[in-house]
CSV table of C-alpha atoms and ligand atoms in Angstrom, one decimal:
chain,number,residue,atom,x,y,z
E,13,MET,CA,-30.4,-7.5,21.6
E,14,ILE,CA,-26.9,-8.3,20.5
E,15,ASN,CA,-25.9,-8.2,16.9
E,16,ILE,CA,-22.8,-10.5,16.3
E,17,ILE,CA,-21.1,-9.7,13.0
E,18,GLY,CA,-19.1,-12.5,11.4
E,19,LEU,CA,-20.2,-16.1,12.0
E,20,GLY,CA,-17.0,-18.0,11.5
E,21,TYR,CA,-15.0,-20.1,13.9
E,22,ILE,CA,-15.3,-17.6,16.8
E,23,GLY,CA,-18.4,-15.6,16.0
E,24,LEU,CA,-20.7,-18.6,15.6
E,25,PRO,CA,-19.9,-20.4,18.9
E,26,THR,CA,-20.0,-17.0,20.8
E,27,ALA,CA,-23.4,-16.2,19.3
E,28,LEU,CA,-24.7,-19.7,20.2
E,29,MET,CA,-23.3,-19.5,23.7
E,30,MET,CA,-24.9,-16.0,24.4
E,31,SER,CA,-28.2,-17.1,22.9
E,32,THR,CA,-28.4,-20.2,25.1
E,33,HIS,CA,-27.7,-18.0,28.2
E,34,GLY,CA,-30.6,-15.7,28.0
E,35,VAL,CA,-29.3,-13.1,25.6
E,36,GLU,CA,-31.3,-12.2,22.5
E,37,VAL,CA,-28.9,-12.7,19.6
E,38,ILE,CA,-29.0,-12.0,15.9
E,39,GLY,CA,-26.0,-13.2,13.9
E,40,THR,CA,-25.0,-11.3,10.7
E,41,ASP,CA,-22.6,-12.5,8.0
E,42,TYR,CA,-22.1,-11.1,4.5
E,43,ASP,CA,-21.8,-14.7,3.2
E,44,LYS,CA,-25.2,-15.6,1.9
E,45,GLU,CA,-24.4,-19.3,1.5
E,46,LEU,CA,-23.3,-19.5,5.2
E,47,ILE,CA,-26.5,-17.8,6.3
E,48,ALA,CA,-28.5,-20.2,4.2
E,49,THR,CA,-26.8,-23.2,5.7
E,50,LEU,CA,-27.4,-21.9,9.3
E,51,ASN,CA,-31.0,-21.1,8.5
E,52,ALA,CA,-31.4,-24.7,7.1
E,53,GLY,CA,-30.5,-25.9,10.6
E,54,LYS,CA,-26.9,-26.9,9.8
E,55,THR,CA,-23.6,-25.8,11.3
E,56,THR,CA,-20.7,-24.8,9.0
E,57,PHE,CA,-17.8,-26.6,10.7
E,58,LYS,CA,-17.1,-29.5,13.0
E,59,GLU,CA,-16.4,-28.9,16.6
E,60,ASP,CA,-17.1,-31.0,19.7
E,61,GLY,CA,-20.4,-29.9,21.3
E,62,LEU,CA,-21.2,-27.4,18.6
E,63,ASP,CA,-24.2,-29.1,17.0
E,64,GLY,CA,-25.9,-29.6,20.4
E,65,LEU,CA,-25.3,-25.9,21.3
E,66,PHE,CA,-26.6,-24.9,17.9
E,67,GLN,CA,-29.9,-26.8,18.4
E,68,ASP,CA,-30.3,-25.3,21.8
E,69,ALA,CA,-29.7,-21.8,20.4
E,70,LEU,CA,-32.3,-22.3,17.7
E,71,LYS,CA,-34.8,-23.3,20.4
E,72,ALA,CA,-33.7,-20.1,22.3
E,73,GLY,CA,-34.6,-18.1,19.3
E,74,ILE,CA,-31.3,-17.1,17.7
E,75,LYS,CA,-31.6,-15.6,14.2
E,76,PHE,CA,-29.2,-15.5,11.2
E,77,THR,CA,-29.2,-12.9,8.5
E,78,THR,CA,-27.0,-10.9,6.1
E,79,GLU,CA,-28.5,-7.6,7.4
E,80,TYR,CA,-27.0,-5.4,10.1
E,81,GLN,CA,-29.4,-4.8,13.0
E,82,VAL,CA,-30.5,-1.6,14.8
E,83,THR,CA,-29.4,-2.3,18.4
E,84,ASP,CA,-27.2,-1.0,21.2
E,85,THR,CA,-24.4,-3.6,21.2
E,86,TYR,CA,-22.5,-5.1,18.3
E,87,ILE,CA,-19.8,-7.8,18.5
E,88,VAL,CA,-17.4,-7.9,15.5
E,89,SER,CA,-15.8,-11.2,14.9
E,90,VAL,CA,-14.4,-11.1,11.4
E,91,PRO,CA,-11.0,-12.3,10.0
E,92,THR,CA,-7.9,-10.2,10.4
E,93,PRO,CA,-5.3,-11.5,7.9
E,94,TYR,CA,-1.8,-10.1,7.6
E,95,ASP,CA,0.1,-9.1,4.5
E,96,LYS,CA,2.7,-11.8,3.9
E,97,PHE,CA,5.3,-9.3,2.7
E,98,SER,CA,5.0,-6.3,5.1
E,99,LYS,CA,3.9,-8.7,8.0
E,100,LYS,CA,1.3,-6.0,8.9
E,101,ILE,CA,-2.3,-6.6,9.8
E,102,ASP,CA,-5.0,-6.2,7.1
E,103,VAL,CA,-8.0,-4.6,8.8
E,104,CYS,CA,-10.2,-4.4,5.7
E,105,TYR,CA,-12.8,-6.8,7.1
E,106,VAL,CA,-13.0,-5.0,10.5
E,107,VAL,CA,-13.3,-1.6,8.8
E,108,THR,CA,-16.0,-2.8,6.4
E,109,ALA,CA,-18.0,-4.2,9.4
E,110,ILE,CA,-17.6,-1.0,11.4
E,111,LYS,CA,-18.8,1.1,8.4
E,112,GLU,CA,-21.9,-1.1,8.0
E,113,ILE,CA,-22.6,-0.9,11.7
E,114,LEU,CA,-22.4,2.9,11.6
E,115,LYS,CA,-25.0,3.0,8.9
E,116,VAL,CA,-27.6,1.6,11.3
E,117,ALA,CA,-26.3,2.1,14.9
E,118,PRO,CA,-28.3,4.3,17.2
E,119,LYS,CA,-26.6,7.0,19.3
E,120,GLY,CA,-24.7,5.6,22.2
E,121,ALA,CA,-24.3,2.1,20.8
E,122,THR,CA,-21.2,0.0,21.8
E,123,VAL,CA,-19.1,-1.8,19.3
E,124,VAL,CA,-17.0,-4.7,20.7
E,125,ILE,CA,-14.2,-5.9,18.5
E,126,GLU,CA,-13.5,-9.6,19.2
E,127,SER,CA,-11.2,-10.2,16.2
E,128,THR,CA,-7.6,-10.4,17.1
E,129,VAL,CA,-5.8,-7.2,16.1
E,130,SER,CA,-2.2,-6.0,16.4
E,131,PRO,CA,-1.6,-3.6,19.3
E,132,GLY,CA,-2.6,-0.1,18.3
E,133,THR,CA,-4.9,-1.1,15.5
E,134,ILE,CA,-8.0,0.3,17.1
E,135,GLU,CA,-6.2,3.6,17.7
E,136,LYS,CA,-4.6,3.8,14.2
E,137,PHE,CA,-7.3,2.4,12.0
E,138,ILE,CA,-10.7,2.1,13.7
E,139,ARG,CA,-11.0,5.3,15.6
E,140,PRO,CA,-10.2,7.5,12.6
E,141,GLU,CA,-12.8,5.6,10.5
E,142,ILE,CA,-15.5,6.2,13.1
E,143,GLU,CA,-14.6,9.8,13.4
E,144,ALA,CA,-14.4,10.2,9.6
E,145,CYS,CA,-18.0,9.0,9.5
E,146,GLY,CA,-19.0,12.0,11.8
E,147,PHE,CA,-19.3,10.0,15.1
E,148,LYS,CA,-17.9,11.1,18.4
E,149,ILE,CA,-16.3,8.2,20.2
E,150,GLY,CA,-17.4,8.1,23.8
E,151,GLU,CA,-20.7,9.9,23.0
E,152,ASP,CA,-22.2,8.6,19.7
E,153,ILE,CA,-20.3,5.3,19.7
E,154,HIS,CA,-18.5,3.4,22.5
E,155,LEU,CA,-15.6,1.1,21.7
E,156,ALA,CA,-14.4,-2.1,23.4
E,157,HIS,CA,-12.0,-4.9,22.6
E,158,ALA,CA,-12.8,-8.4,23.9
E,159,PRO,CA,-10.3,-10.8,22.3
E,160,GLU,CA,-11.3,-14.4,22.2
E,161,ARG,CA,-9.0,-17.1,23.7
E,162,ILE,CA,-10.8,-20.4,22.8
E,163,ILE,CA,-8.8,-23.3,21.3
E,164,PRO,CA,-10.3,-25.1,18.3
E,165,GLY,CA,-11.0,-28.7,19.3
E,166,ASN,CA,-12.2,-27.6,22.8
E,167,MET,CA,-14.0,-24.4,22.0
E,168,VAL,CA,-17.3,-25.0,23.7
E,169,TYR,CA,-15.6,-26.0,27.0
E,170,GLU,CA,-13.1,-23.1,26.8
E,171,LEU,CA,-15.8,-20.5,26.0
E,172,LEU,CA,-17.5,-21.4,29.2
E,173,HIS,CA,-14.4,-21.7,31.4
E,174,ASN,CA,-11.5,-19.5,30.1
E,175,ASN,CA,-10.7,-16.2,31.8
E,176,ARG,CA,-11.3,-13.2,29.5
E,177,THR,CA,-9.9,-9.7,28.9
E,178,ILE,CA,-12.0,-6.7,28.1
E,179,GLY,CA,-10.4,-3.4,26.9
E,180,ALA,CA,-12.5,-0.3,27.1
E,181,ASP,CA,-12.0,3.5,27.1
E,182,ASP,CA,-14.6,3.9,29.8
E,183,LYS,CA,-14.9,1.8,32.9
E,184,LYS,CA,-18.7,1.8,32.7
E,185,VAL,CA,-18.7,0.5,29.2
E,186,GLY,CA,-16.1,-2.2,30.3
E,187,GLU,CA,-18.4,-3.2,33.1
E,188,ALA,CA,-21.5,-3.4,30.8
E,189,ILE,CA,-19.6,-5.6,28.4
E,190,LYS,CA,-18.2,-7.7,31.2
E,191,LYS,CA,-21.8,-8.3,32.4
E,192,LEU,CA,-22.7,-9.5,28.9
E,193,TYR,CA,-19.9,-12.0,28.7
E,194,ALA,CA,-20.5,-13.1,32.3
E,195,SER,CA,-23.9,-14.3,31.1
E,196,PHE,CA,-22.0,-17.5,30.1
E,197,CYS,CA,-18.4,-17.1,31.0
E,198,GLN,CA,-17.5,-18.8,34.3
E,199,GLY,CA,-13.8,-17.6,34.2
E,200,GLU,CA,-12.5,-14.4,35.6
E,201,ILE,CA,-13.1,-11.3,33.4
E,202,VAL,CA,-10.4,-8.6,33.6
E,203,ILE,CA,-11.1,-5.0,32.5
E,204,THR,CA,-8.2,-3.0,31.1
E,205,ASP,CA,-7.6,-0.4,28.4
E,206,ILE,CA,-8.0,-1.2,24.7
E,207,LYS,CA,-4.3,-1.2,23.7
E,208,THR,CA,-3.4,-3.5,26.6
E,209,ALA,CA,-6.1,-5.9,25.6
E,210,GLU,CA,-4.9,-5.9,22.0
E,211,MET,CA,-1.3,-6.6,23.2
E,212,THR,CA,-2.2,-9.4,25.7
E,213,LYS,CA,-4.0,-11.4,23.0
E,214,VAL,CA,-1.1,-11.2,20.5
E,215,VAL,CA,1.5,-11.9,23.3
E,216,GLU,CA,-0.4,-15.1,24.4
E,217,ASN,CA,-0.2,-16.5,20.9
E,218,THR,CA,3.4,-15.3,20.4
E,219,PHE,CA,4.4,-17.0,23.6
E,220,ARG,CA,3.1,-20.3,22.3
E,221,ALA,CA,4.7,-19.8,18.8
E,222,VAL,CA,8.1,-19.1,20.4
E,223,ASN,CA,7.8,-22.2,22.6
E,224,ILE,CA,6.8,-24.4,19.6
E,225,ALA,CA,9.8,-23.0,17.7
E,226,PHE,CA,12.1,-24.0,20.6
E,227,ALA,CA,10.8,-27.5,20.4
E,228,ASN,CA,11.2,-27.6,16.6
E,229,GLU,CA,14.8,-26.3,16.9
E,230,LEU,CA,15.5,-29.0,19.5
E,231,ALA,CA,14.2,-31.6,17.0
E,232,LYS,CA,16.7,-30.3,14.4
E,233,ILE,CA,19.6,-30.3,16.9
E,234,CYS,CA,18.7,-33.8,18.1
E,235,ARG,CA,18.4,-35.1,14.5
E,236,HIS,CA,21.9,-33.8,13.8
E,237,ASP,CA,23.3,-36.0,16.5
E,238,ASP,CA,20.8,-38.8,16.2
E,239,LEU,CA,19.4,-38.2,19.6
E,240,ASP,CA,15.7,-38.9,20.6
E,241,VAL,CA,14.1,-35.4,21.0
E,242,TYR,CA,11.0,-36.9,22.5
E,243,GLU,CA,12.9,-38.7,25.3
E,244,ILE,CA,14.9,-35.5,25.9
E,245,ILE,CA,11.8,-33.4,26.2
E,246,LYS,CA,10.1,-35.9,28.4
E,247,ILE,CA,13.1,-36.0,30.8
E,248,CYS,CA,13.5,-32.2,30.8
E,249,ASN,CA,9.8,-31.7,31.5
E,250,MET,CA,10.3,-33.7,34.8
E,251,HIS,CA,12.2,-30.6,36.0
E,252,PRO,CA,9.7,-28.5,38.0
E,253,ARG,CA,10.3,-25.3,36.0
E,254,VAL,CA,10.7,-26.7,32.5
E,255,ASN,CA,7.7,-27.3,30.2
E,256,ILE,CA,8.8,-27.8,26.6
E,257,LEU,CA,6.1,-28.2,23.9
E,258,GLN,CA,6.2,-30.7,21.1
E,259,PRO,CA,8.0,-30.5,17.8
E,260,GLY,CA,5.9,-31.0,14.7
E,261,PRO,CA,5.7,-30.7,10.9
E,262,GLY,CA,4.9,-27.0,11.1
E,263,VAL,CA,2.5,-24.5,12.7
E,264,GLY,CA,-0.8,-23.9,11.1
E,265,GLY,CA,-4.1,-22.3,11.8
E,266,HIS,CA,-5.1,-18.8,11.7
E,267,CYS,CA,-3.7,-17.7,15.1
E,268,ILE,CA,-0.2,-19.0,16.2
E,269,SER,CA,1.1,-18.8,12.6
E,270,VAL,CA,-0.3,-15.3,12.0
E,271,ASP,CA,-0.5,-13.2,15.2
E,272,PRO,CA,3.2,-13.1,16.1
E,273,TRP,CA,4.0,-11.6,12.7
E,274,PHE,CA,2.0,-8.5,13.8
E,275,LEU,CA,4.7,-7.8,16.4
E,276,VAL,CA,7.5,-8.5,13.8
E,277,GLY,CA,5.7,-6.2,11.3
E,278,ASP,CA,5.3,-3.3,13.8
E,279,TYR,CA,8.5,-3.7,15.8
E,280,PRO,CA,11.0,-5.1,13.2
E,281,SER,CA,14.1,-4.0,15.1
E,282,LEU,CA,12.9,-5.2,18.5
E,283,ALA,CA,11.0,-8.5,17.8
E,284,LYS,CA,14.1,-10.6,17.1
E,285,VAL,CA,13.4,-13.8,19.0
E,286,ILE,CA,9.9,-13.7,17.6
E,287,ASN,CA,11.1,-13.2,14.1
E,288,GLU,CA,13.5,-16.1,14.3
E,289,SER,CA,10.9,-18.3,16.0
E,290,MET,CA,8.4,-17.7,13.2
E,291,LYS,CA,11.1,-18.5,10.6
E,292,THR,CA,11.9,-21.7,12.4
E,293,ASN,CA,8.2,-22.8,12.5
E,294,GLU,CA,7.8,-21.9,8.8
E,295,SER,CA,10.9,-24.0,7.9
E,296,MET,CA,9.3,-27.2,9.3
E,297,PRO,CA,7.3,-28.3,6.2
E,298,ASP,CA,10.4,-28.0,4.0
E,299,TYR,CA,12.4,-29.8,6.7
E,300,VAL,CA,9.8,-32.7,6.6
E,301,LEU,CA,10.0,-32.7,2.8
E,302,ASN,CA,13.8,-33.1,3.0
E,303,ARG,CA,13.4,-35.9,5.6
E,304,ILE,CA,11.1,-37.6,3.0
E,305,TYR,CA,13.8,-37.4,0.3
E,306,GLU,CA,16.5,-38.6,2.8
E,307,ILE,CA,14.4,-41.6,3.9
E,308,MET,CA,13.5,-42.5,0.3
E,309,LYS,CA,17.2,-42.5,-0.6
E,310,GLU,CA,18.0,-44.6,2.4
E,311,ARG,CA,15.3,-47.1,1.5
E,312,GLY,CA,16.1,-47.1,-2.2
E,313,MET,CA,12.7,-45.6,-3.1
E,314,THR,CA,12.5,-43.5,-6.2
E,315,ASP,CA,8.8,-42.9,-6.8
E,316,ILE,CA,7.5,-39.8,-5.0
E,317,THR,CA,3.9,-40.7,-6.1
E,318,ARG,CA,4.1,-43.7,-3.7
E,319,VAL,CA,4.5,-41.4,-0.7
E,320,GLY,CA,1.3,-40.3,1.1
E,321,LEU,CA,0.7,-37.5,3.6
E,322,TYR,CA,-1.7,-38.7,6.3
E,323,GLY,CA,-3.5,-35.6,7.6
E,324,LEU,CA,-4.3,-32.3,5.9
E,325,THR,CA,-5.9,-30.1,8.6
E,326,TYR,CA,-3.8,-27.7,10.6
E,327,LYS,CA,-4.0,-29.8,13.8
E,328,GLU,CA,-5.7,-32.8,15.3
E,329,ASN,CA,-9.5,-33.5,15.4
E,330,VAL,CA,-10.6,-30.3,13.6
E,331,ASP,CA,-11.6,-29.8,10.0
E,332,ASP,CA,-9.8,-26.5,9.5
E,333,VAL,CA,-7.1,-26.5,6.9
E,334,ARG,CA,-6.0,-22.9,7.1
E,335,GLU,CA,-2.2,-22.5,6.8
E,336,SER,CA,-1.9,-26.2,7.5
E,337,PRO,CA,1.6,-27.7,7.5
E,338,THR,CA,0.5,-30.3,4.8
E,339,LEU,CA,-0.7,-27.5,2.5
E,340,GLN,CA,2.6,-25.7,3.1
E,341,LEU,CA,4.6,-28.9,2.3
E,342,LEU,CA,2.6,-29.4,-0.9
E,343,GLU,CA,3.3,-25.8,-1.9
E,344,SER,CA,7.0,-26.3,-1.3
E,345,GLN,CA,6.9,-29.6,-3.2
E,346,ALA,CA,5.3,-27.8,-6.2
E,347,ARG,CA,8.1,-25.2,-6.1
E,348,HIS,CA,10.7,-28.1,-6.2
E,349,LEU,CA,8.7,-29.6,-9.1
E,350,ALA,CA,8.5,-32.9,-7.2
E,351,VAL,CA,4.8,-33.1,-7.5
E,352,GLY,CA,2.8,-36.3,-6.9
E,353,LEU,CA,2.5,-36.8,-3.2
E,354,LYS,CA,-0.8,-38.4,-2.2
E,355,VAL,CA,-3.0,-37.0,0.6
E,356,TYR,CA,-5.7,-38.3,2.9
E,357,ASP,CA,-7.5,-36.8,5.9
E,358,PRO,CA,-10.5,-38.3,7.6
E,359,PHE,CA,-11.8,-34.8,8.5
E,360,VAL,CA,-11.6,-33.3,5.0
E,361,THR,CA,-14.4,-34.5,2.9
E,362,LYS,CA,-14.2,-31.9,0.0
E,363,ASP,CA,-11.5,-32.2,-2.6
E,364,ILE,CA,-9.1,-29.4,-1.9
E,365,VAL,CA,-5.7,-30.6,-3.2
E,366,LYS,CA,-4.5,-32.8,-6.1
E,367,ASN,CA,-4.1,-36.6,-5.5
E,368,GLN,CA,-6.5,-36.5,-2.5
E,369,TYR,CA,-8.2,-39.7,-1.3
E,370,HIS,CA,-11.4,-40.0,0.7
E,371,ASP,CA,-11.0,-43.6,1.8
E,372,LEU,CA,-8.2,-44.7,4.1
E,373,ASN,CA,-7.9,-48.2,2.5
E,374,ASP,CA,-7.7,-46.7,-1.1
E,375,PHE,CA,-5.1,-44.3,0.2
E,376,LEU,CA,-3.0,-47.0,1.8
E,377,ALA,CA,-3.2,-49.2,-1.3
E,378,ALA,CA,-1.8,-46.3,-3.3
E,379,VAL,CA,1.3,-45.6,-1.2
E,380,ASP,CA,4.4,-47.4,0.3
E,381,PHE,CA,5.6,-44.6,2.5
E,382,VAL,CA,3.2,-42.8,4.9
E,383,VAL,CA,4.0,-39.5,6.5
E,384,ILE,CA,1.9,-38.8,9.6
E,385,MET,CA,1.2,-35.1,9.4
E,386,VAL,CA,-1.6,-34.7,12.0
E,387,LYS,CA,-2.3,-36.6,15.2
E,388,HIS,CA,-6.1,-37.1,14.7
E,389,ASN,CA,-7.6,-39.7,17.0
E,390,GLU,CA,-8.7,-41.6,13.9
E,391,ILE,CA,-5.1,-41.8,12.7
E,392,LYS,CA,-4.0,-43.2,16.1
E,393,GLU,CA,-6.8,-45.8,16.0
E,394,ASN,CA,-5.6,-47.0,12.6
E,395,ILE,CA,-1.9,-47.2,13.3
E,396,ASN,CA,-1.9,-51.0,12.8
E,397,LYS,CA,-2.8,-50.5,9.2
E,398,LEU,CA,0.6,-49.0,8.6
E,399,VAL,CA,2.4,-52.2,9.6
E,400,ASN,CA,3.9,-52.9,6.2
E,401,LYS,CA,4.7,-49.3,5.2
E,402,VAL,CA,7.7,-47.0,5.6
E,403,VAL,CA,6.5,-44.5,8.2
E,404,LEU,CA,7.7,-41.0,9.0
E,405,ASP,CA,5.9,-40.0,12.2
E,406,CYS,CA,6.0,-36.2,12.7
E,407,HIS,CA,4.1,-36.5,16.0
E,408,ASN,CA,5.6,-39.5,17.7
E,409,ILE,CA,2.2,-41.3,17.9
E,410,CYS,CA,3.2,-44.5,16.1
E,411,ASP,CA,4.5,-47.4,18.2
E,412,LEU,CA,5.3,-49.7,15.3
E,413,PRO,CA,9.0,-50.8,14.9
E,414,ASP,CA,11.4,-49.0,12.6
E,415,VAL,CA,9.4,-45.7,12.4
E,416,TYR,CA,11.3,-42.6,11.3
E,417,HIS,CA,10.9,-39.3,13.1
E,418,ILE,CA,11.5,-35.6,12.2
Y,754,SAJ,N1,1.7,-27.2,17.7
Y,754,SAJ,C1,2.9,-27.8,17.7
Y,754,SAJ,N2,3.4,-28.2,18.9
Y,754,SAJ,C2,2.8,-28.1,20.1
Y,754,SAJ,C3,1.5,-27.4,20.1
Y,754,SAJ,C4,1.0,-27.0,18.8
Y,754,SAJ,O1,3.6,-28.0,16.7
Y,754,SAJ,O2,3.3,-28.5,21.1
Y,754,SAJ,C5,1.1,-26.8,16.4
Y,754,SAJ,C6,-0.3,-27.4,16.1
Y,754,SAJ,O3,-0.1,-28.7,15.5
Y,754,SAJ,C7,-0.9,-26.4,15.2
Y,754,SAJ,C8,-0.3,-25.1,15.7
Y,754,SAJ,O4,0.8,-25.4,16.5
Y,754,SAJ,O5,-0.4,-26.6,13.8
Y,754,SAJ,C9,-1.3,-24.3,16.5
Y,754,SAJ,O6,-2.1,-25.1,17.3
Y,754,SAJ,P1,-2.5,-24.8,18.9
Y,754,SAJ,O7,-3.3,-25.9,19.3
Y,754,SAJ,O8,-1.2,-24.5,19.6
Y,754,SAJ,O9,-3.3,-23.4,18.8
Y,754,SAJ,P2,-4.5,-22.9,18.0
Y,754,SAJ,O10,-3.9,-22.1,16.8
Y,754,SAJ,O11,-5.5,-23.9,17.6
Y,754,SAJ,O12,-5.2,-21.9,19.1
Y,754,SAJ,C10,-4.5,-20.8,19.6
Y,754,SAJ,C11,-4.6,-20.9,21.2
Y,754,SAJ,N3,-3.7,-20.0,21.8
Y,754,SAJ,C12,-2.9,-20.3,22.8
Y,754,SAJ,O13,-2.9,-21.4,23.3
Y,754,SAJ,C13,-2.0,-19.3,23.4
Y,754,SAJ,C14,-6.1,-20.5,21.5
Y,754,SAJ,O14,-6.2,-20.3,22.9
Y,754,SAJ,C15,-6.4,-19.1,20.9
Y,754,SAJ,O15,-7.8,-18.7,21.2
Y,754,SAJ,C16,-6.3,-19.3,19.4
Y,754,SAJ,O16,-4.9,-19.6,19.1
Y,754,SAJ,C17,-6.7,-18.0,18.7
Y,754,SAJ,O17,-7.9,-18.0,18.2
Y,754,SAJ,O18,-6.0,-17.0,18.7
């Protein structure tokens, strides 16, 4: 039996996937409300294919509880935030989970950390915690790191098909954990040491962050000379060795906007390109706000409350708003005391910000100027409703005439 600790965006799909592939799974989370929702037969977030997988896992016998289980394998999939000032990882959730596991784990159990951690975290913070509790690593407890790689919006497919990395001290432990993931994973599974596995995960997300920053910087350069950044990227990408990503209103989510800071925090004098890239990405919501003011001035508009942000999640077709560019823009706006922007997102049904609408037509009736912040399919499908509006399209998805871009 496998006890999966942490049933959020990664832990839940992983638990469901194992359960539907012949593994006995008990999922544990300290959040009683979350466990009650799952036990009532409902999932806790929207994701393509998740509900079907959930129903199949229920039939296969998956269980959800707040209790840690006595078993030989634990998978820890809890959040790893970072401290916004020091840029260093905060491992409190991982440490708490490990301490709880150690209270019940039998001798020889394996603890697999799936949560993304900065390189060296397991050495610096996790091993000492385990040893301080009187356990000998390699005898009483085995450790492994199996960082996830799935992308929100396509999680179920990627869980099945992505290649994976497993870091372990001991090859035999690595092989046993590989066998467990191979129950469902059709990709290649590479075994390496723990620190290398930690580094690969953070480097993958850093690679993407730096490349998005490059696209965002190009957008600013092109705006300066009134050039079309999208056309330039399209032409450049026809070169066989060029593949530029897309500029946007900022970088959100809990991965690309967080993980590269771990490298900046731990290697401040070395991670220079990374540091500048993160600053560039973080500057984008403010940059969009300035574009809004610029366009309002050009169009003789004075009332900021007639401007609406279309999209609130961190990216398209997900309901996750963590670190979203729209939230960052609203924060920035509040700092400038220019409050009053209206907001609508078809994926966000709860009220989480001021002046939020839950009906597209009501939202559009309340604004003259629409800023496309997210490229949800639903937004693309309703583009024609923006026909009489001033539009700032931060994703180049709107083919109406006279649209503004970042
Ligand atoms: N974005 C751009 N321009 C682009 C691509 C993305 O501005 O060309 C923005 C998005 O709008 C979003 C942010 O970047 O705000 C991040 O979105 P994303 O789709 O690039 O990535 P995430 O954060 O959803 O998922 C990433 C993935 N990592 C990589 O592709 C290297 C995923 O595989 C990881 O599993 C995930 O992080 C994670 O959990 O670490």
